[in-house]
CSV table of C-alpha atoms and ligand atoms in Angstrom, one decimal:
chain,number,residue,atom,x,y,z
L,1,MET,CA,93.3,117.3,119.0
L,2,ILE,CA,95.4,116.2,116.1
L,3,ASN,CA,98.7,118.1,115.4
L,4,GLY,CA,99.4,119.9,112.1
L,5,TYR,CA,100.5,118.0,109.1
L,6,ASN,CA,103.6,119.4,107.4
L,7,GLN,CA,107.2,118.7,106.8
L,8,GLU,CA,108.2,119.5,110.3
L,9,THR,CA,105.5,117.5,112.1
L,10,ILE,CA,106.1,114.5,109.9
L,11,SER,CA,109.9,114.6,110.3
L,12,LYS,CA,109.5,114.8,114.1
L,13,ALA,CA,107.4,111.6,114.1
L,14,ILE,CA,110.0,109.6,112.2
L,15,ASN,CA,112.6,107.9,114.3
L,16,THR,CA,114.6,105.8,111.9
L,17,LYS,CA,118.1,105.4,110.6
L,18,TRP,CA,117.4,106.2,107.0
L,19,ALA,CA,113.8,105.6,106.0
L,20,GLY,CA,112.1,109.0,105.8
L,21,LYS,CA,115.1,110.8,107.1
L,22,THR,CA,114.6,113.5,104.5
L,23,VAL,CA,111.0,114.5,104.1
L,24,HIS,CA,109.5,116.7,101.3
L,25,PHE,CA,106.0,117.9,101.8
L,26,ALA,CA,103.6,119.6,99.4
L,27,LYS,CA,100.1,120.8,99.7
L,28,GLU,CA,99.5,119.5,96.2
L,29,THR,CA,101.4,117.5,93.7
L,30,ASP,CA,100.5,115.4,90.6
L,31,SER,CA,101.5,112.1,92.2
L,32,THR,CA,104.1,111.5,95.0
L,33,ASN,CA,105.5,108.6,92.9
L,34,GLU,CA,106.2,111.1,90.0
L,35,TRP,CA,107.5,113.7,92.4
L,36,ILE,CA,110.0,111.4,94.1
L,37,LYS,CA,111.2,110.3,90.6
L,38,ARG,CA,112.0,113.9,89.9
L,39,LEU,CA,113.8,114.2,93.2
L,40,ALA,CA,115.7,111.0,92.4
L,41,ARG,CA,117.0,112.7,89.2
L,42,GLU,CA,118.2,115.5,91.4
L,43,GLN,CA,120.3,113.0,93.4
L,44,ALA,CA,117.9,112.6,96.4
L,45,SER,CA,119.3,110.0,98.8
L,46,GLU,CA,118.0,106.6,99.6
L,47,GLY,CA,115.0,106.8,102.0
L,48,THR,CA,113.9,110.2,100.9
L,49,LEU,CA,110.1,110.5,101.4
L,50,ALA,CA,107.7,112.7,99.5
L,51,VAL,CA,104.3,113.4,101.2
L,52,ALA,CA,101.4,115.3,99.7
L,53,GLU,CA,98.2,116.6,101.1
L,54,PHE,CA,96.5,116.2,97.7
L,55,GLN,CA,97.3,114.5,94.4
L,56,SER,CA,95.9,115.8,91.2
L,57,ALA,CA,96.9,112.7,89.3
L,58,GLY,CA,97.2,109.9,91.9
L,59,LYS,CA,97.9,106.6,90.3
L,60,GLY,CA,97.0,103.0,90.9
L,61,ARG,CA,98.3,100.1,88.9
L,62,LEU,CA,97.6,99.5,85.2
L,63,GLY,CA,96.6,103.1,84.6
L,64,ARG,CA,94.0,103.2,87.3
L,65,LYS,CA,93.4,106.3,89.5
L,66,TRP,CA,94.0,106.8,93.2
L,67,GLU,CA,91.7,109.4,94.6
L,68,ALA,CA,91.5,110.8,98.1
L,69,PRO,CA,90.3,114.2,99.4
L,70,GLU,CA,92.6,116.7,101.0
L,71,GLY,CA,93.1,116.6,104.7
L,72,SER,CA,92.3,113.1,105.6
L,73,SER,CA,94.6,110.6,104.0
L,74,VAL,CA,98.3,109.7,103.8
L,75,MET,CA,99.8,109.8,100.3
L,76,MET,CA,103.5,109.2,100.3
L,77,SER,CA,106.4,107.7,98.3
L,78,ILE,CA,109.8,106.5,99.4
L,79,LEU,CA,112.9,106.4,97.3
L,80,LEU,CA,115.1,103.3,97.3
L,81,ARG,CA,118.4,102.6,95.4
L,82,PRO,CA,118.8,98.9,95.8
L,83,VAL,CA,121.9,97.2,94.4
L,84,PHE,CA,120.2,93.8,93.9
L,85,GLU,CA,119.0,92.5,90.6
L,86,PRO,CA,115.8,94.0,89.1
L,87,GLN,CA,113.9,90.7,89.3
L,88,TYR,CA,113.6,91.0,93.1
L,89,ALA,CA,112.1,94.4,93.2
L,90,ALA,CA,108.4,93.3,92.8
L,91,MET,CA,108.6,91.7,96.2
L,92,LEU,CA,109.1,95.2,97.8
L,93,THR,CA,105.4,95.7,97.4
L,94,LEU,CA,104.8,92.9,99.8
L,95,VAL,CA,107.5,94.2,102.1
L,96,MET,CA,105.7,97.5,102.2
L,97,GLY,CA,102.2,95.9,102.6
L,98,LEU,CA,103.5,94.0,105.6
L,99,SER,CA,105.0,97.2,107.0
L,100,VAL,CA,101.7,99.2,106.6
L,101,ALA,CA,99.7,96.3,108.2
L,102,GLN,CA,102.1,96.2,111.2
L,103,ALA,CA,101.9,100.0,111.6
L,104,VAL,CA,98.1,99.8,111.6
L,105,GLN,CA,98.2,97.0,114.0
L,106,GLU,CA,100.1,99.2,116.5
L,107,LEU,CA,97.0,101.4,116.6
L,108,ASP,CA,95.1,98.4,117.9
L,109,ILE,CA,93.1,97.9,114.7
L,110,SER,CA,92.6,94.4,113.4
L,111,VAL,CA,94.2,94.5,110.0
L,112,SER,CA,95.2,92.2,107.3
L,113,ILE,CA,96.9,92.0,103.8
L,114,LYS,CA,95.2,91.3,100.6
L,115,TRP,CA,97.9,89.9,98.4
L,116,PRO,CA,99.7,91.5,96.6
L,117,ASN,CA,99.3,95.2,97.2
L,118,ASP,CA,96.4,96.1,99.5
L,119,VAL,CA,96.0,96.4,103.2
L,120,VAL,CA,92.4,95.7,104.4
L,121,VAL,CA,90.3,96.3,107.5
L,122,SER,CA,87.0,94.4,107.8
L,123,ARG,CA,87.8,93.0,104.3
L,124,LYS,CA,87.8,96.4,102.7
L,125,LYS,CA,90.8,98.3,101.4
L,126,ILE,CA,92.4,101.0,103.6
L,127,CYS,CA,95.7,101.1,101.7
L,128,GLY,CA,96.9,100.6,98.2
L,129,ILE,CA,100.6,100.3,97.2
L,130,LEU,CA,102.3,101.1,93.9
L,131,THR,CA,105.9,100.1,93.3
L,132,GLU,CA,107.7,101.4,90.2
L,133,MET,CA,111.2,100.7,89.1
L,134,GLY,CA,113.6,102.7,86.9
L,135,LEU,CA,116.4,100.8,85.1
L,136,GLU,CA,119.7,101.9,83.6
L,137,ASN,CA,121.8,99.5,81.6
L,138,GLY,CA,119.9,96.5,83.0
L,139,LYS,CA,120.5,97.7,86.6
L,140,ILE,CA,118.1,99.3,89.1
L,141,ARG,CA,118.4,103.1,89.0
L,142,GLU,CA,115.7,103.6,91.6
L,143,VAL,CA,112.6,101.9,93.1
L,144,VAL,CA,109.7,104.1,94.2
L,145,ILE,CA,107.1,102.7,96.6
L,146,GLY,CA,103.9,104.8,97.0
L,147,ASP,CA,101.3,104.3,99.7
L,148,GLY,CA,97.8,105.7,99.8
L,149,ILE,CA,96.4,105.1,103.3
L,150,ASN,CA,92.7,106.0,104.0
L,151,VAL,CA,93.1,107.4,107.5
L,152,ASN,CA,90.4,109.9,108.4
L,153,LEU,CA,88.2,109.8,105.3
L,154,GLU,CA,84.6,110.4,106.3
L,155,ASN,CA,83.1,109.3,103.1
L,156,ILE,CA,83.9,106.8,100.4
L,157,PRO,CA,82.7,107.4,96.9
L,158,GLU,CA,79.6,105.4,96.0
L,159,GLU,CA,81.3,103.2,93.4
L,160,LEU,CA,84.0,102.1,95.9
L,161,GLN,CA,81.8,101.4,98.9
L,162,ASP,CA,81.8,97.7,98.6
L,163,LYS,CA,85.6,97.5,98.6
L,164,ALA,CA,87.1,100.5,100.3
L,165,THR,CA,87.0,102.0,103.8
L,166,SER,CA,89.0,104.2,106.1
L,167,LEU,CA,90.4,103.8,109.6
L,168,TYR,CA,88.0,106.4,110.8
L,169,LEU,CA,85.0,104.7,109.3
L,170,GLU,CA,85.9,101.4,110.8
L,171,THR,CA,86.8,102.6,114.3
L,172,GLY,CA,85.0,105.9,114.8
L,173,ARG,CA,88.3,107.5,115.8
L,174,LYS,CA,90.5,110.0,114.0
L,175,TYR,CA,94.2,109.2,113.8
L,176,ASP,CA,97.3,111.4,113.7
L,177,ARG,CA,98.8,111.0,110.2
L,178,ASN,CA,102.2,112.0,111.4
L,179,ARG,CA,102.3,109.0,113.8
L,180,ILE,CA,101.1,106.6,111.0
L,181,ILE,CA,103.9,107.8,108.7
L,182,GLY,CA,106.4,107.4,111.6
L,183,LEU,CA,105.2,103.9,112.3
L,184,VAL,CA,105.2,102.8,108.6
L,185,MET,CA,108.8,104.1,108.2
L,186,GLU,CA,110.0,102.3,111.3
L,187,LYS,CA,108.4,99.0,110.2
L,188,PHE,CA,109.5,99.4,106.6
L,189,GLU,CA,113.1,100.1,107.5
L,190,ASN,CA,113.2,97.0,109.7
L,191,ASN,CA,111.6,94.7,107.0
L,192,TYR,CA,113.6,96.1,104.2
L,193,GLU,CA,116.9,95.5,106.0
L,194,LYS,CA,115.7,91.9,106.5
L,195,PHE,CA,114.8,91.6,102.8
L,196,VAL,CA,118.1,92.7,101.4
L,197,GLN,CA,119.9,90.1,103.4
L,198,THR,CA,118.3,87.3,101.4
L,199,CYS,CA,116.5,89.0,98.4
L,200,ASP,CA,113.4,87.0,99.3
L,201,LEU,CA,110.8,87.1,102.0
L,202,SER,CA,112.2,84.2,104.1
L,203,LEU,CA,112.9,86.4,107.2
L,204,MET,CA,109.3,87.7,107.3
L,205,ILE,CA,107.2,85.0,105.6
L,206,ASP,CA,105.5,83.8,108.9
L,207,GLU,CA,104.5,87.2,109.9
L,208,TYR,CA,103.2,87.9,106.4
L,209,ASN,CA,101.2,84.7,106.2
L,210,ALA,CA,99.8,85.3,109.6
L,211,MET,CA,98.4,88.7,108.4
L,212,LEU,CA,97.2,87.4,105.0
L,213,ALA,CA,93.5,88.0,104.5
L,214,ASN,CA,93.4,85.6,101.6
L,215,ARG,CA,94.7,82.7,103.6
L,216,ASN,CA,92.5,79.6,103.5
L,217,GLN,CA,90.0,81.6,101.5
L,218,PRO,CA,88.4,80.6,98.2
L,219,VAL,CA,89.7,82.9,95.5
L,220,ARG,CA,89.2,83.5,91.8
L,221,ILE,CA,92.3,84.0,89.7
L,222,LEU,CA,91.4,86.5,87.0
L,223,ASP,CA,93.6,85.2,84.3
L,224,LYS,CA,92.4,86.8,81.1
L,225,LYS,CA,92.4,83.7,79.0
L,226,ASN,CA,91.8,81.0,81.7
L,227,PRO,CA,90.2,82.3,84.9
L,228,TRP,CA,90.2,79.6,87.6
L,229,GLU,CA,89.2,79.1,91.2
L,230,GLY,CA,91.0,77.6,94.2
L,231,MET,CA,91.9,77.8,97.8
L,232,ALA,CA,94.6,80.4,98.7
L,233,LEU,CA,97.1,78.8,101.1
L,234,GLY,CA,99.7,81.6,101.7
L,235,ILE,CA,102.8,83.0,100.0
L,236,ASN,CA,106.1,81.4,99.3
L,237,GLU,CA,109.5,83.0,99.9
L,238,GLN,CA,109.4,84.6,96.4
L,239,GLY,CA,106.2,86.4,97.3
L,240,GLU,CA,104.0,84.2,95.0
L,241,LEU,CA,100.6,83.2,96.1
L,242,LEU,CA,100.1,79.5,96.5
L,243,VAL,CA,96.6,78.3,95.4
L,244,ARG,CA,95.3,74.8,95.5
L,245,ASP,CA,93.1,74.2,92.4
L,246,ASP,CA,90.2,71.8,92.3
L,247,THR,CA,92.3,68.9,91.1
L,248,GLY,CA,94.4,69.3,94.3
L,249,GLU,CA,97.4,70.7,92.5
L,250,ILE,CA,99.2,73.6,94.2
L,251,ARG,CA,99.8,76.4,91.7
L,252,THR,CA,101.9,79.5,92.2
L,253,VAL,CA,100.4,82.9,91.2
L,254,ARG,CA,102.7,85.8,90.4
L,255,ALA,CA,101.7,89.4,91.3
L,256,GLY,CA,101.4,91.5,88.2
L,257,GLU,CA,100.3,88.7,85.9
L,258,VAL,CA,96.8,88.3,87.2
L,259,SER,CA,94.3,89.7,89.7
L,260,VAL,CA,92.9,87.8,92.6
L,261,ARG,CA,89.4,88.2,94.1
L,262,GLY,CA,87.6,86.5,96.9
L,263,LEU,CA,84.8,84.3,95.8
L,264,TYR,CA,82.3,86.0,98.0
L,265,SER,CA,83.7,89.5,98.5
L,266,TYR,CA,86.6,91.7,97.4
L,267,VAL,CA,89.1,89.8,99.5
Z,301,BT5,C1,96.6,100.6,94.1
Z,301,BT5,O1,96.3,100.4,92.8
Z,301,BT5,O2,96.0,100.2,95.1
Z,301,BT5,C2,97.9,101.5,94.3
Z,301,BT5,C3,97.5,102.8,94.9
Z,301,BT5,C4,98.7,103.6,95.3
Z,301,BT5,C5,98.4,105.0,95.7
Z,301,BT5,C6,99.6,105.8,96.2
Z,301,BT5,S1,99.1,107.3,96.8
Z,301,BT5,C7,100.8,107.8,96.9
Z,301,BT5,C8,101.4,107.3,95.6
Z,301,BT5,N1,101.3,108.2,94.5
Z,301,BT5,C9,100.5,107.7,93.5
Z,301,BT5,O3,100.3,108.4,92.5
Z,301,BT5,N2,100.2,106.5,93.9
Z,301,BT5,C10,100.7,106.1,95.1
Z,301,BT5,P1,95.2,99.4,92.3
Z,301,BT5,O4,95.3,98.1,93.0
Z,301,BT5,O5,95.3,99.5,90.8
Z,301,BT5,O6,93.9,100.0,92.8
Z,301,BT5,C11,93.3,101.2,92.2
Z,301,BT5,C12,91.8,101.1,92.4
Z,301,BT5,O7,91.5,101.4,93.8
Z,301,BT5,C13,91.1,102.1,91.7
Z,301,BT5,O8,90.7,101.7,90.4
Z,301,BT5,C14,89.8,102.3,92.5
Z,301,BT5,O9,88.9,101.3,92.3
Z,301,BT5,C15,90.3,102.1,93.9
Z,301,BT5,N3,90.6,103.3,94.7
Z,301,BT5,C16,90.9,104.6,94.2
Z,301,BT5,N4,91.1,105.4,95.2
Z,301,BT5,C17,90.9,104.7,96.4
Z,301,BT5,C18,90.9,105.0,97.7
Z,301,BT5,N5,91.3,106.2,98.2
Z,301,BT5,N6,90.7,104.0,98.6
Z,301,BT5,C19,90.4,102.7,98.2
Z,301,BT5,N7,90.4,102.4,96.9
Z,301,BT5,C20,90.6,103.3,96.0
């Protein structure tokens, strides 16, 4: 049977140097990203992790909502205080995406990454990532990375069924959320330490591209003014998606500026 899920069980499952060394746990909060920002104002240290069993105001990107029932999903946010320049912070979403994918792979589940911020199983989303940055005098004050991982969800709301799933729905098995958090923290610590050496993805690009669901897939770039289609080739060291358009030109697509969809499905 699966252990409990609380501050103590989560801390026990994390064997890292700094990522998730301090864990805060709540039965309910508004959003773990908002909670960790409040903890950051109270001088929480780098690597502090906030985990909630339920979020009353879970957030996606661009004002979208993140919703998951109590008791079945991982909702957590980690606090970082990087000293690098703000322009590099957006790549941390990719660093976390790779880390979650590697953690899920350790459970013997076939998993991939939908650039830039989703982790997918069977081409449906099992995890969304939201990175937020606070600045002070042009410098990074903090970066918060939030993960919502659909672990043991037994149902997916009707409107999300074509693009979302859970580890349980894909494998028929229930997973220990403590272990998943421990694995994500271990992978993230390792990848983040590589990232800060170069401030780009060069030390993990091959692993990333090997797990990229969009790779060699036809995609539609949902640019508001000029949507276009092409073949996704992989990411570059700056985390941009390389897409060959129908004239043969290879164009770079930046996360945050446009959305990318598979031509035949969500990925
Ligand atoms: C994301 O946004 O995928 C980022 C989600 C980040 C959630 C975590 S949970 C812990 C931390 N605290 C927070 O408040 N947020 C972070 P985006 O790409 O904008 O996708 C949002 C869209 O995903 C929604 O509009 C829905 O269509 C869909 N969605 C909502 N809940 C979902 C779920 N549980 N599983 C899969 N898709 C979902």
